[in-house]
XYZ file of C-alpha atoms in Angstrom:
746
model
C 0.000 0.000 0.000
C 2.792 2.427 0.852
C 4.520 1.705 -2.461
C 1.261 2.298 -4.341
C 0.741 5.567 -2.458
C 4.253 6.727 -3.295
C 3.691 5.887 -6.957
C 0.435 7.861 -7.029
C 2.083 10.856 -5.363
C 5.005 10.658 -7.788
C 2.656 10.620 -10.795
C 0.677 13.536 -9.386
C 3.887 15.472 -8.715
C 5.127 14.844 -12.253
C 1.796 15.895 -13.727
C 1.768 19.145 -11.766
C 5.401 19.819 -12.677
C 4.663 19.259 -16.370
C 1.545 21.438 -16.399
C 3.225 24.347 -14.581
C 6.996 24.328 -15.280
C 8.921 25.619 -12.296
C 5.576 26.051 -10.472
C 5.857 29.686 -11.558
C 2.111 30.184 -12.004
C 1.277 28.420 -8.731
C 3.892 30.423 -6.845
C 2.667 33.727 -8.300
C -0.943 32.929 -7.443
C -0.243 31.767 -3.886
C 2.091 34.669 -3.163
C -0.415 37.260 -4.404
C -3.419 35.723 -2.655
C -1.409 35.330 0.562
C -0.298 38.974 0.505
C -3.878 40.167 -0.068
C -5.334 37.894 2.626
C -2.734 38.990 5.170
C -3.284 42.678 4.380
C -7.071 42.413 4.626
C -6.867 40.372 7.853
C -4.642 42.919 9.608
C -6.687 45.894 8.395
C -9.896 44.242 9.560
C -8.414 43.795 13.053
C -8.038 47.577 13.212
C -11.628 48.066 12.050
C -10.730 49.606 8.712
C -13.499 50.792 6.394
C -14.302 48.600 3.385
C -12.765 51.220 1.045
C -9.472 50.894 2.911
C -9.749 47.092 2.769
C -10.182 47.220 -1.000
C -7.310 49.714 -1.362
C -5.015 47.518 0.743
C -5.963 44.425 -1.260
C -5.236 46.103 -4.602
C -1.958 47.562 -3.307
C -0.833 44.134 -2.070
C -1.620 42.657 -5.479
C 0.339 45.387 -7.288
C 3.320 45.159 -4.906
C 3.504 41.430 -5.547
C 3.089 41.082 -9.299
C 5.078 44.196 -10.281
C 8.444 42.783 -9.144
C 10.239 41.104 -12.088
C 13.842 40.459 -10.941
C 14.974 36.859 -10.433
C 17.470 37.403 -7.584
C 16.155 38.026 -4.073
C 18.464 40.998 -3.405
C 17.285 43.090 -6.381
C 13.687 42.098 -5.563
C 14.051 43.506 -2.038
C 15.580 46.728 -3.370
C 12.789 47.246 -5.914
C 10.131 46.537 -3.284
C 11.766 49.043 -0.914
C 11.860 51.707 -3.642
C 8.304 50.884 -4.658
C 6.823 51.912 -1.299
C 7.751 55.630 -1.522
C 6.624 55.608 -5.159
C 3.272 54.172 -4.058
C 2.905 56.667 -1.216
C 3.680 59.594 -3.523
C 1.280 58.283 -6.163
C -1.667 57.762 -3.791
C -1.016 61.165 -2.169
C -1.064 62.946 -5.527
C -4.172 61.002 -6.468
C -5.937 62.139 -3.310
C -4.906 65.769 -3.813
C -5.688 65.932 -7.552
C -8.864 63.850 -7.469
C -11.044 66.940 -7.283
C -8.984 68.977 -9.779
C -10.153 67.544 -13.076
C -7.891 69.242 -15.632
C -4.712 69.225 -13.536
C -5.368 65.647 -12.455
C -5.899 64.470 -16.024
C -2.725 66.165 -17.249
C -0.730 64.658 -14.410
C -2.196 61.210 -15.143
C -1.040 61.422 -18.782
C 2.448 62.532 -17.697
C 2.574 59.685 -15.170
C 1.591 57.194 -17.883
C 4.308 58.479 -20.209
C 6.964 58.224 -17.475
C 5.782 54.741 -16.421
C 6.108 53.375 -19.960
C 9.337 55.216 -20.690
C 10.817 53.742 -17.493
C 10.866 50.302 -19.118
C 14.093 51.242 -20.855
C 15.795 50.960 -17.448
C 15.079 47.241 -17.149
C 12.978 45.252 -14.697
C 13.295 47.812 -11.907
C 12.178 50.708 -14.079
C 9.261 48.602 -15.349
C 8.207 47.673 -11.809
C 8.363 51.203 -10.401
C 6.422 52.588 -13.364
C 3.783 49.896 -12.943
C 3.460 50.607 -9.215
C 3.134 54.346 -9.809
C 0.413 53.917 -12.437
C -1.596 51.217 -10.678
C -1.594 52.979 -7.294
C -2.765 56.237 -8.890
C -5.514 54.222 -10.574
C -6.312 52.722 -7.151
C -6.792 56.209 -5.704
C -9.352 56.942 -8.421
C -11.095 53.596 -7.942
C -11.647 53.984 -4.177
C -12.240 57.739 -4.366
C -9.223 58.798 -2.297
C -9.429 62.148 -0.508
C -7.064 64.179 1.623
C -9.039 63.159 4.737
C -8.586 59.431 4.059
C -4.945 59.805 3.009
C -3.383 58.746 6.349
C -5.386 55.526 6.365
C -4.544 54.880 2.715
C -0.836 55.413 3.345
C -0.991 53.005 6.271
C -2.728 50.442 4.053
C -0.018 50.932 1.404
C 2.755 50.338 3.923
C 1.006 47.260 5.302
C 0.427 45.901 1.786
C 4.115 46.209 0.881
C 5.155 44.568 4.169
C 2.708 41.713 3.555
C 4.057 41.281 0.039
C 7.632 41.177 1.357
C 6.696 38.599 4.006
C 5.048 36.321 1.435
C 7.855 36.775 -1.110
C 10.848 36.249 1.169
C 9.513 34.013 3.960
C 6.276 32.158 3.207
C 6.506 31.483 -0.564
C 10.149 32.119 -1.456
C 11.363 31.438 -4.978
C 15.141 31.486 -5.258
C 16.737 31.218 -8.718
C 18.279 27.892 -7.733
C 14.956 26.516 -6.515
C 13.098 27.661 -9.620
C 15.738 26.076 -11.847
C 15.470 22.794 -9.926
C 11.706 22.760 -10.452
C 12.133 23.626 -14.131
C 14.501 20.688 -14.503
C 11.880 18.406 -12.945
C 9.308 19.848 -15.340
C 11.614 19.136 -18.292
C 11.896 15.485 -17.231
C 8.134 15.222 -16.760
C 7.400 16.750 -20.147
C 10.044 14.567 -21.782
C 8.284 11.524 -20.314
C 4.941 12.805 -21.614
C 6.437 13.208 -25.084
C 7.737 9.627 -25.034
C 4.221 8.483 -24.045
C 2.781 10.429 -26.993
C 5.322 8.743 -29.270
C 4.266 5.325 -27.987
C 0.611 6.192 -28.645
C 1.505 7.266 -32.184
C 3.018 3.829 -32.751
C -0.309 2.076 -32.112
C -2.744 4.744 -33.317
C -5.271 3.422 -35.879
C -5.859 5.398 -39.052
C -8.960 7.148 -37.720
C -7.053 8.436 -34.664
C -3.886 9.609 -36.404
C -4.966 13.261 -36.186
C -5.326 12.999 -32.424
C -2.009 11.175 -32.028
C -0.179 13.699 -34.196
C -1.656 16.597 -32.241
C -0.440 15.038 -28.985
C 3.008 14.558 -30.521
C 3.098 18.130 -31.839
C 1.911 19.593 -28.519
C 4.371 17.482 -26.537
C 7.278 18.608 -28.709
C 6.286 22.272 -28.395
C 5.845 22.001 -24.605
C 9.252 20.380 -24.223
C 10.837 23.145 -26.298
C 9.043 25.777 -24.195
C 10.496 24.297 -21.010
C 13.979 24.148 -22.526
C 13.738 27.855 -23.356
C 12.553 28.634 -19.813
C 15.553 26.780 -18.397
C 17.821 28.698 -20.763
C 16.505 31.955 -19.329
C 17.241 30.867 -15.731
C 20.649 29.241 -16.102
C 22.781 32.280 -15.385
C 21.098 33.058 -12.051
C 20.367 29.476 -10.964
C 23.758 27.786 -11.445
C 26.943 28.341 -9.416
C 29.249 29.125 -12.356
C 29.352 29.475 -16.122
C 30.729 26.000 -16.804
C 27.881 24.390 -14.843
C 25.369 26.498 -16.765
C 26.847 25.472 -20.111
C 26.854 21.815 -19.099
C 23.150 21.911 -18.222
C 22.435 23.876 -21.403
C 24.233 21.252 -23.480
C 22.421 18.302 -21.903
C 18.999 19.936 -22.144
C 19.617 20.660 -25.836
C 20.782 17.077 -26.447
C 17.680 15.615 -24.797
C 15.330 17.944 -26.662
C 16.880 17.216 -30.058
C 17.027 13.457 -29.450
C 13.359 13.382 -28.396
C 12.184 15.387 -31.404
C 14.243 13.228 -33.753
C 12.782 10.042 -32.241
C 9.287 11.369 -32.932
C 10.173 12.050 -36.559
C 11.678 8.590 -36.979
C 8.544 6.991 -35.516
C 6.369 9.028 -37.840
C 8.467 7.971 -40.822
C 8.216 4.312 -39.781
C 4.428 4.558 -39.543
C 3.742 6.502 -42.730
C 4.348 6.280 -46.407
C 6.087 9.673 -46.581
C 9.320 11.008 -45.207
C 8.493 13.016 -42.075
C 9.935 16.388 -41.188
C 9.131 19.088 -38.675
C 6.568 20.673 -40.997
C 4.198 17.870 -40.025
C 4.861 18.485 -36.351
C 4.635 22.261 -36.273
C 2.024 23.278 -38.842
C -1.369 23.492 -37.067
C -4.089 21.752 -38.963
C -1.723 19.810 -41.202
C -3.390 16.735 -42.712
C -2.579 13.396 -41.161
C 0.023 11.405 -43.093
C -1.035 8.329 -44.996
C -0.391 5.060 -43.201
C 2.254 2.921 -44.843
C -0.012 0.066 -45.796
C 0.681 -3.142 -43.836
C 1.442 -2.870 -40.145
C 4.950 -3.422 -38.880
C 6.005 -7.014 -38.057
C 4.603 -8.288 -34.758
C 7.995 -9.156 -33.268
C 9.634 -5.829 -34.152
C 6.515 -3.898 -33.134
C 6.302 -5.624 -29.762
C 9.987 -4.971 -29.118
C 9.596 -1.346 -30.091
C 6.617 -0.889 -27.755
C 8.567 -2.493 -24.902
C 11.575 -0.256 -25.506
C 9.496 2.930 -25.666
C 7.941 1.975 -22.340
C 11.432 1.300 -20.985
C 12.607 4.708 -22.219
C 9.627 6.332 -20.499
C 10.575 4.584 -17.244
C 14.189 5.612 -17.669
C 13.200 9.272 -18.081
C 10.896 9.320 -15.057
C 13.301 7.536 -12.737
C 16.411 9.332 -13.948
C 16.171 11.931 -11.221
C 14.642 9.853 -8.443
C 17.883 8.524 -7.016
C 16.304 5.033 -7.124
C 18.418 3.338 -9.733
C 19.033 -0.315 -8.961
C 20.023 -3.241 -11.129
C 16.700 -3.344 -13.023
C 17.010 0.223 -14.247
C 20.671 -0.306 -15.118
C 19.743 -3.293 -17.279
C 17.092 -1.260 -19.079
C 19.592 1.535 -19.698
C 22.221 -0.920 -20.942
C 19.794 -2.494 -23.410
C 18.634 0.820 -24.847
C 22.157 2.230 -25.145
C 23.163 -0.936 -26.960
C 21.087 0.167 -29.957
C 23.781 2.746 -30.699
C 25.895 -0.172 -32.008
C 24.942 -1.640 -35.375
C 25.348 -5.233 -34.242
C 22.666 -4.845 -31.561
C 19.926 -3.650 -33.896
C 17.066 -6.153 -34.398
C 16.297 -7.502 -37.881
C 13.740 -5.067 -39.345
C 13.215 -2.575 -42.131
C 15.666 0.356 -42.380
C 12.981 2.755 -41.101
C 12.372 0.623 -38.005
C 16.095 0.220 -37.385
C 16.370 4.019 -37.460
C 13.752 4.150 -34.695
C 15.821 1.778 -32.543
C 18.876 3.950 -33.161
C 16.796 6.954 -32.107
C 15.847 5.168 -28.885
C 19.531 4.530 -28.212
C 20.392 8.197 -28.765
C 17.508 9.264 -26.534
C 18.745 6.933 -23.790
C 22.200 8.474 -24.135
C 20.747 11.972 -23.781
C 18.863 10.880 -20.639
C 22.098 9.479 -19.213
C 23.893 12.757 -19.960
C 21.035 14.725 -18.426
C 21.193 12.668 -15.254
C 24.955 13.075 -14.907
C 24.742 16.843 -15.504
C 21.867 17.387 -13.071
C 22.533 14.785 -10.357
C 26.267 14.252 -10.450
C 28.297 10.996 -10.790
C 26.367 7.707 -10.783
C 27.045 4.104 -9.848
C 28.833 2.484 -12.795
C 29.135 -1.055 -11.446
C 26.375 -2.477 -13.676
C 27.465 -0.737 -16.893
C 27.616 -2.697 -20.117
C 30.399 -1.923 -22.633
C 27.950 0.246 -24.612
C 27.005 2.220 -21.487
C 30.635 2.636 -20.452
C 31.450 3.940 -23.929
C 28.571 6.425 -23.723
C 29.841 7.643 -20.341
C 33.319 8.139 -21.765
C 31.898 10.202 -24.631
C 29.866 12.308 -22.217
C 32.862 12.862 -19.949
C 34.986 13.949 -22.903
C 32.277 16.360 -24.060
C 31.904 17.801 -20.545
C 35.635 18.413 -20.314
C 35.573 20.312 -23.614
C 32.869 22.735 -22.515
C 34.144 26.276 -22.038
C 32.477 29.664 -21.577
C 32.118 32.360 -24.192
C 31.179 35.994 -24.453
C 27.965 37.303 -25.891
C 27.970 40.032 -28.523
C 26.410 43.389 -27.928
C 23.368 44.495 -29.840
C 23.078 47.915 -31.385
C 20.753 50.087 -29.309
C 18.224 52.294 -31.059
C 17.904 55.911 -29.978
C 15.336 58.707 -30.010
C 11.819 57.924 -31.203
C 13.136 54.718 -32.788
C 13.676 53.273 -29.303
C 10.662 51.004 -28.582
C 10.122 52.343 -25.051
C 10.091 55.960 -26.214
C 7.736 55.216 -29.090
C 5.413 53.210 -26.831
C 5.434 55.977 -24.196
C 4.341 58.569 -26.772
C 1.681 56.245 -28.179
C 0.255 55.366 -24.756
C 0.221 59.029 -23.715
C -1.745 59.994 -26.837
C -4.076 57.009 -26.527
C -4.672 57.722 -22.821
C -5.479 61.354 -23.563
C -8.117 60.216 -26.044
C -9.384 57.668 -23.506
C -9.696 60.347 -20.799
C -11.748 62.606 -23.048
C -13.958 59.820 -24.368
C -14.231 58.128 -20.988
C -15.455 61.273 -19.263
C -18.085 61.690 -21.980
C -19.338 58.219 -21.096
C -19.041 58.649 -17.325
C -17.512 61.333 -15.150
C -17.147 58.728 -12.373
C -15.718 55.648 -14.163
C -13.697 57.192 -17.020
C -10.455 55.665 -15.739
C -11.432 52.188 -16.976
C -10.872 53.348 -20.558
C -7.422 54.635 -19.583
C -6.542 51.357 -17.864
C -7.556 49.351 -20.935
C -5.547 51.625 -23.242
C -2.518 51.147 -20.957
C -2.880 47.373 -20.784
C -3.237 46.730 -24.530
C 0.169 48.332 -25.080
C 1.951 46.058 -22.577
C 4.145 43.444 -24.324
C 2.935 44.449 -27.792
C 5.006 45.886 -30.619
C 2.715 46.469 -33.594
C -0.748 47.738 -34.429
C -1.930 44.215 -35.235
C -0.763 42.851 -31.886
C -2.578 45.667 -30.064
C -5.750 44.944 -32.038
C -5.656 41.233 -31.187
C -4.927 41.899 -27.512
C -7.717 44.473 -27.353
C -10.146 42.013 -28.948
C -9.241 39.361 -26.391
C -9.614 41.772 -23.489
C -13.004 42.933 -24.718
C -14.171 39.335 -25.173
C -13.015 38.375 -21.674
C -14.661 41.507 -20.248
C -18.055 40.715 -21.804
C -18.128 37.199 -20.360
C -16.676 38.469 -17.082
C -19.544 40.934 -16.726
C -22.022 38.073 -17.000
C -20.112 36.131 -14.344
C -19.909 39.246 -12.159
C -23.690 39.651 -12.290
C -24.189 36.044 -11.203
C -21.609 36.193 -8.406
C -22.846 39.529 -7.079
C -26.360 38.120 -6.902
C -25.151 35.046 -4.992
C -22.990 37.008 -2.543
C -25.440 39.769 -1.716
C -24.248 41.822 1.268
C -21.957 39.136 2.737
C -18.629 41.004 2.834
C -16.341 38.135 3.822
C -17.854 35.719 1.310
C -17.186 38.333 -1.363
C -13.589 38.738 -0.208
C -13.098 34.966 -0.254
C -14.378 34.778 -3.837
C -12.158 37.731 -4.784
C -9.136 35.764 -3.554
C -10.197 32.724 -5.577
C -10.620 34.837 -8.706
C -7.268 36.570 -8.191
C -5.533 33.209 -7.896
C -7.281 32.021 -11.069
C -6.270 35.266 -12.801
C -2.572 34.805 -12.061
C -2.618 31.059 -12.715
C -4.269 31.466 -16.122
C -2.461 34.644 -17.247
C 0.374 32.906 -19.187
C -2.112 30.516 -20.798
C -4.918 32.768 -22.018
C -5.259 36.535 -21.956
C -8.998 36.219 -22.601
C -9.417 33.945 -19.590
C -7.389 36.303 -17.416
C -9.586 39.241 -18.489
C -12.649 37.167 -17.614
C -11.435 36.579 -14.047
C -10.428 40.246 -13.637
C -13.863 41.495 -14.675
C -15.695 38.950 -12.517
C -13.559 40.044 -9.566
C -14.396 43.701 -10.216
C -18.081 42.875 -9.999
C -17.465 41.598 -6.472
C -15.360 44.648 -5.574
C -18.184 46.933 -6.667
C -20.457 44.868 -4.446
C -18.106 45.428 -1.514
C -18.002 49.173 -2.233
C -21.819 49.218 -2.482
C -21.619 50.694 -5.963
C -22.708 47.579 -7.840
C -25.397 47.791 -10.492
C -26.051 46.352 -13.900
C -25.440 49.786 -15.399
C -21.972 49.892 -13.833
C -20.992 46.554 -15.374
C -22.377 47.542 -18.781
C -20.396 50.766 -18.486
C -17.334 48.614 -17.825
C -17.825 47.012 -21.261
C -18.289 50.391 -22.930
C -15.193 51.877 -21.297
C -13.171 48.787 -22.232
C -14.259 49.038 -25.863
C -13.389 52.727 -25.845
C -9.948 52.050 -24.354
C -9.242 49.421 -27.000
C -10.317 51.804 -29.759
C -8.140 54.623 -28.397
C -5.158 52.284 -28.155
C -5.581 51.071 -31.730
C -6.035 54.622 -33.055
C -2.908 55.837 -31.238
C -0.886 52.848 -32.457
C -2.076 53.346 -36.036
C -1.580 57.113 -36.259
C 1.263 57.968 -33.864
C 4.682 56.577 -34.824
C 2.975 53.453 -36.194
C 4.653 50.077 -36.492
C 2.653 48.124 -39.052
C 2.332 44.382 -38.540
C 3.939 43.708 -41.931
C 6.918 45.879 -41.055
C 7.296 44.270 -37.644
C 7.067 40.720 -38.999
C 9.496 41.525 -41.821
C 12.030 42.868 -39.314
C 11.686 39.754 -37.161
C 11.762 37.479 -40.214
C 15.026 39.121 -41.256
C 16.401 38.498 -37.750
C 15.391 34.835 -37.883
C 17.046 34.377 -41.273
C 20.173 36.134 -40.041
C 20.349 33.849 -36.983
C 19.672 30.813 -39.177
C 22.546 31.720 -41.494
C 24.857 32.260 -38.506
C 24.041 28.897 -36.926
C 24.292 27.000 -40.202
C 27.552 28.630 -41.266
C 29.145 28.189 -37.827
C 28.029 24.563 -37.495
C 29.146 23.611 -41.001
C 32.407 25.489 -40.467
C 33.135 23.472 -37.332
C 32.129 20.226 -39.047
C 34.512 21.182 -41.865
C 37.440 21.479 -39.478
C 37.132 25.176 -38.631
C 37.575 26.724 -35.177
C 35.136 26.028 -32.345
C 32.266 28.450 -31.841
C 29.468 29.047 -29.296
C 27.021 26.988 -31.318
C 24.416 26.263 -28.641
C 24.208 29.946 -27.753
C 23.691 30.786 -31.430
C 21.032 28.051 -31.702
C 19.137 29.436 -28.700
C 19.325 32.932 -30.184
C 17.695 31.461 -33.283
C 14.993 29.827 -31.159
C 14.270 33.108 -29.367
C 14.094 35.051 -32.642
C 11.674 32.463 -34.001
C 9.537 32.682 -30.860
C 9.373 36.473 -31.289
C 8.327 36.049 -34.920
C 5.674 33.506 -33.988
C 4.181 35.935 -31.457
C 4.274 38.829 -33.929
C 2.398 36.825 -36.584
C -0.576 36.175 -34.280
C -2.576 39.047 -35.835
C -2.019 37.444 -39.247
C -2.863 33.898 -38.134
C -5.767 34.701 -35.793
C -8.909 32.651 -36.653
C -11.059 35.775 -37.154
C -8.759 37.430 -39.673
C -10.556 37.977 -42.991
C -7.317 37.661 -45.009
C -7.304 33.881 -45.384
C -4.542 33.677 -48.002
C -2.285 35.898 -45.926
C -3.019 33.799 -42.845
C -2.137 30.552 -44.616
C 1.075 32.101 -45.974
C 2.170 33.273 -42.516
C 1.485 29.862 -40.983
C 3.324 28.115 -43.801
C 6.386 30.369 -43.505
C 6.584 29.929 -39.728
C 6.226 26.154 -40.142
C 9.068 26.052 -42.682
C 11.223 28.165 -40.366
C 10.465 25.686 -37.559
C 11.771 22.985 -39.874
C 14.912 24.985 -40.635
C 15.495 25.742 -36.947
C 15.216 22.072 -36.003
C 17.786 20.984 -38.584
C 20.130 23.899 -37.800
C 19.835 23.167 -34.073
C 20.691 19.527 -34.685
C 23.673 20.460 -36.866
C 24.936 22.736 -34.078
C 24.604 19.987 -31.471
C 26.349 17.493 -33.781
C 29.196 19.926 -34.482
C 29.809 20.352 -30.759
C 30.326 16.575 -30.532
C 33.113 16.741 -33.119
C 36.116 16.687 -30.729
C 34.872 13.692 -28.748
C 32.474 11.556 -30.791
C 34.160 8.642 -32.597
C 31.662 8.517 -35.489
C 31.977 12.215 -36.410
C 35.091 13.600 -38.040
C 35.741 16.896 -39.772
C 35.155 16.847 -43.520
C 36.466 19.922 -45.437
C 34.107 19.178 -48.330
C 31.136 20.202 -46.213
C 31.911 23.910 -46.318
C 31.610 24.078 -50.089
C 28.594 21.772 -50.199
C 26.621 23.818 -47.653
C 27.692 27.167 -49.096
C 24.680 27.172 -51.412
C 22.298 26.822 -48.474
C 23.857 29.734 -46.600
C 23.815 31.896 -49.742
C 20.137 31.076 -50.257
C 19.302 32.108 -46.690
C 21.126 35.408 -47.208
C 19.359 35.912 -50.548
C 15.930 35.452 -48.948
C 16.895 37.809 -46.099
C 17.987 40.460 -48.633
C 14.688 40.118 -50.526
C 12.700 40.450 -47.270
C 14.633 43.625 -46.408
C 14.332 45.053 -49.946
C 11.661 43.733 -52.282
C 13.567 45.193 -55.238
C 16.623 43.010 -54.631
C 17.220 40.930 -57.751
C 19.188 37.979 -56.341
C 17.821 34.491 -56.984
C 17.688 31.333 -54.890
C 19.992 28.656 -56.273
C 18.973 25.044 -56.826
C 21.088 22.163 -57.962
C 22.306 18.689 -57.103
C 21.847 17.179 -53.663
C 24.244 17.853 -50.804
C 25.324 14.215 -50.820
C 26.277 14.379 -54.506
C 28.256 17.558 -53.896
C 30.258 15.649 -51.321
C 30.985 12.927 -53.807
C 29.226 10.261 -51.723
C 28.302 7.007 -53.409
C 26.405 3.869 -52.540
C 29.533 2.170 -51.276
C 30.212 4.762 -48.594
C 29.955 3.188 -45.117
C 26.993 4.301 -43.023
C 29.282 5.861 -40.416
C 32.361 7.199 -42.203
C 34.164 10.501 -42.022
C 30.862 12.297 -41.995
C 27.701 10.664 -40.664
C 24.558 10.042 -42.639
C 22.708 12.061 -40.046
C 24.646 15.221 -40.852
C 24.024 14.692 -44.558
C 20.298 14.187 -43.992
C 19.959 17.346 -41.905
C 21.909 19.388 -44.437
C 19.741 18.045 -47.255
C 16.483 18.744 -45.385
C 17.664 22.236 -44.427
C 18.553 22.986 -48.047
C 15.120 21.815 -49.215
C 13.294 23.840 -46.553
C 15.235 27.000 -47.392
C 14.366 26.627 -51.088
C 10.758 26.030 -50.002
C 10.720 29.449 -48.321
C 11.293 31.157 -51.672
C 7.787 30.632 -53.096
C 5.667 32.099 -50.234
C 8.135 34.990 -49.826
C 8.123 35.639 -53.600
C 11.835 35.174 -54.066
C 12.745 34.091 -57.621
C 14.303 30.652 -57.998
C 17.020 30.166 -60.604
C 16.505 27.414 -63.132
C 18.646 24.318 -62.426
C 21.845 24.246 -64.401
C 22.082 21.415 -66.580
């Protein structure tokens, strides 16, 4: 019974870790709710008025979510600086509340300064956010000079409560967050292996579902890898340890994605690539006719289950002889003589399982330290030796500096001007709608500019906020009717909604807006200002704020969606060329480079592009052809990034891996691919550029390979395949981007 209970708890822990990597959403929700509850509890002991309770609750929420730094020391400093900013803001709000014109002008200036402060990093962003939100708070609760002492006391208490929750009750050190992210990576890796096993047995009518699970699992694993990348510097003791973890995470991610592609190829009649995995709505591949042989299929199912067990138990510290035997068997597939008799496609899957097992072994060594080697087979011992040699070769590097834009070209300056203009329009329009609730339009205008960079992004975010607000109003009406005049029941529901708001924020902006609006309905109930007209006015002010934000973004220093996506597309292509050229250069015998850093820069640039294309790919967009083109281009770039990332990881193995040796012929063979990437980038930057994409013989033929070349010679088949696929994908980008393709020479 105890063993069964431990197994259930372990599965539940892994599921939670996979659904919320690093427990970042759970921590944020608990910390914010705890700070609010503590503030309200202390204020109620002193018999504070409900307006002061609401002010303290909002201040505690702002003091908690505004802090962005990862280290505890900078967090404490920002929180300490935030208190005088909050006190000054609420004091000015109380003084200027009755002076309409002066108050409005000051509010616009405050908004400009708050947005402009983002150029000074996380601290500037946090202090600007605190200043704006606390001034908004003063308007919401109707602050006056007479109530100012109580409000200042509530502010101080709220910041103290936030500090207590952040540093004592729910602490989140960089090291602890990184540890939880590593657990999440293992859990999501195990989920991906499970999805791969389900793909193996999926009948034809369920292939769509199995492919979606495989695609989602791959994307979630990549998301966690990127989150770990962002926390390595603060969460590891030194640079070499950070690079070791970075290397092993990249190895495991690439091996898992490659295994999925090999399984898909074995199950289908077509060659699989990442386009199938990453293009939403892609048709399911055609099954390859007869099922795989029973013996090979049964062995493959058993080994996928064994790999899943190996992943889950890799960090448990509970190894034992049984797990060692499983590991030895799977690592044995890296040797040709241990492959079972099967078709070439199935044998590739077994090789992929062996490489995945090796990546899990490397991940365990990097994260948990040296392991017991007494039960190692020769294949496992050889894998350990390779990993040790790779670890010894890891060295730190320096990052290049990016050119900083100045003047109105600087994003923070441009955004500050746009928000100031939009807020001015929102103030005027909002006061025409209501002289009491006009600030909701200003808040909406402010919010739609946060984390957006183009007019299209602002439009999509505004649409989502308006949609969430409409449904939230309905929920607010229902909840207000259920609560009635029960103050503490309303406060309890407010805490539940705030937790849901923070927990859902990274997942869905619409859902977050829904919880915010439902919570506001309860706050109006607490302030005894609730009515159906007030909630309808909330929708009207929100729509007005969205409209003012879109107008300001479109007319004041506009950044069109096409321009923004073209800039980001050019960055992606530039990063792709850098990774490909550096990886091929190292595989050709050139000097070592920081390939994994370059690959992660490519991943980040692609993530930025994917976010910027949301206005083009949104389901409600009327431009269907443009939407399909944007999705197709991003999918092809996903394909290119996967192959470039794999080439970079393979090149870093060059000094230590026995099956990979430098081949000078590669540089010339891959030169066409790099030139094509640069040609497409030039055409994106200048549509009048007249360069053409080159096509010609395959990469393998350029190397002079023939049928008699051994499978693992001076250059592996895997490198050739990735180069060939990358070349094809780059040529495929030419048609949707309207880049001319030269006729083959012949």
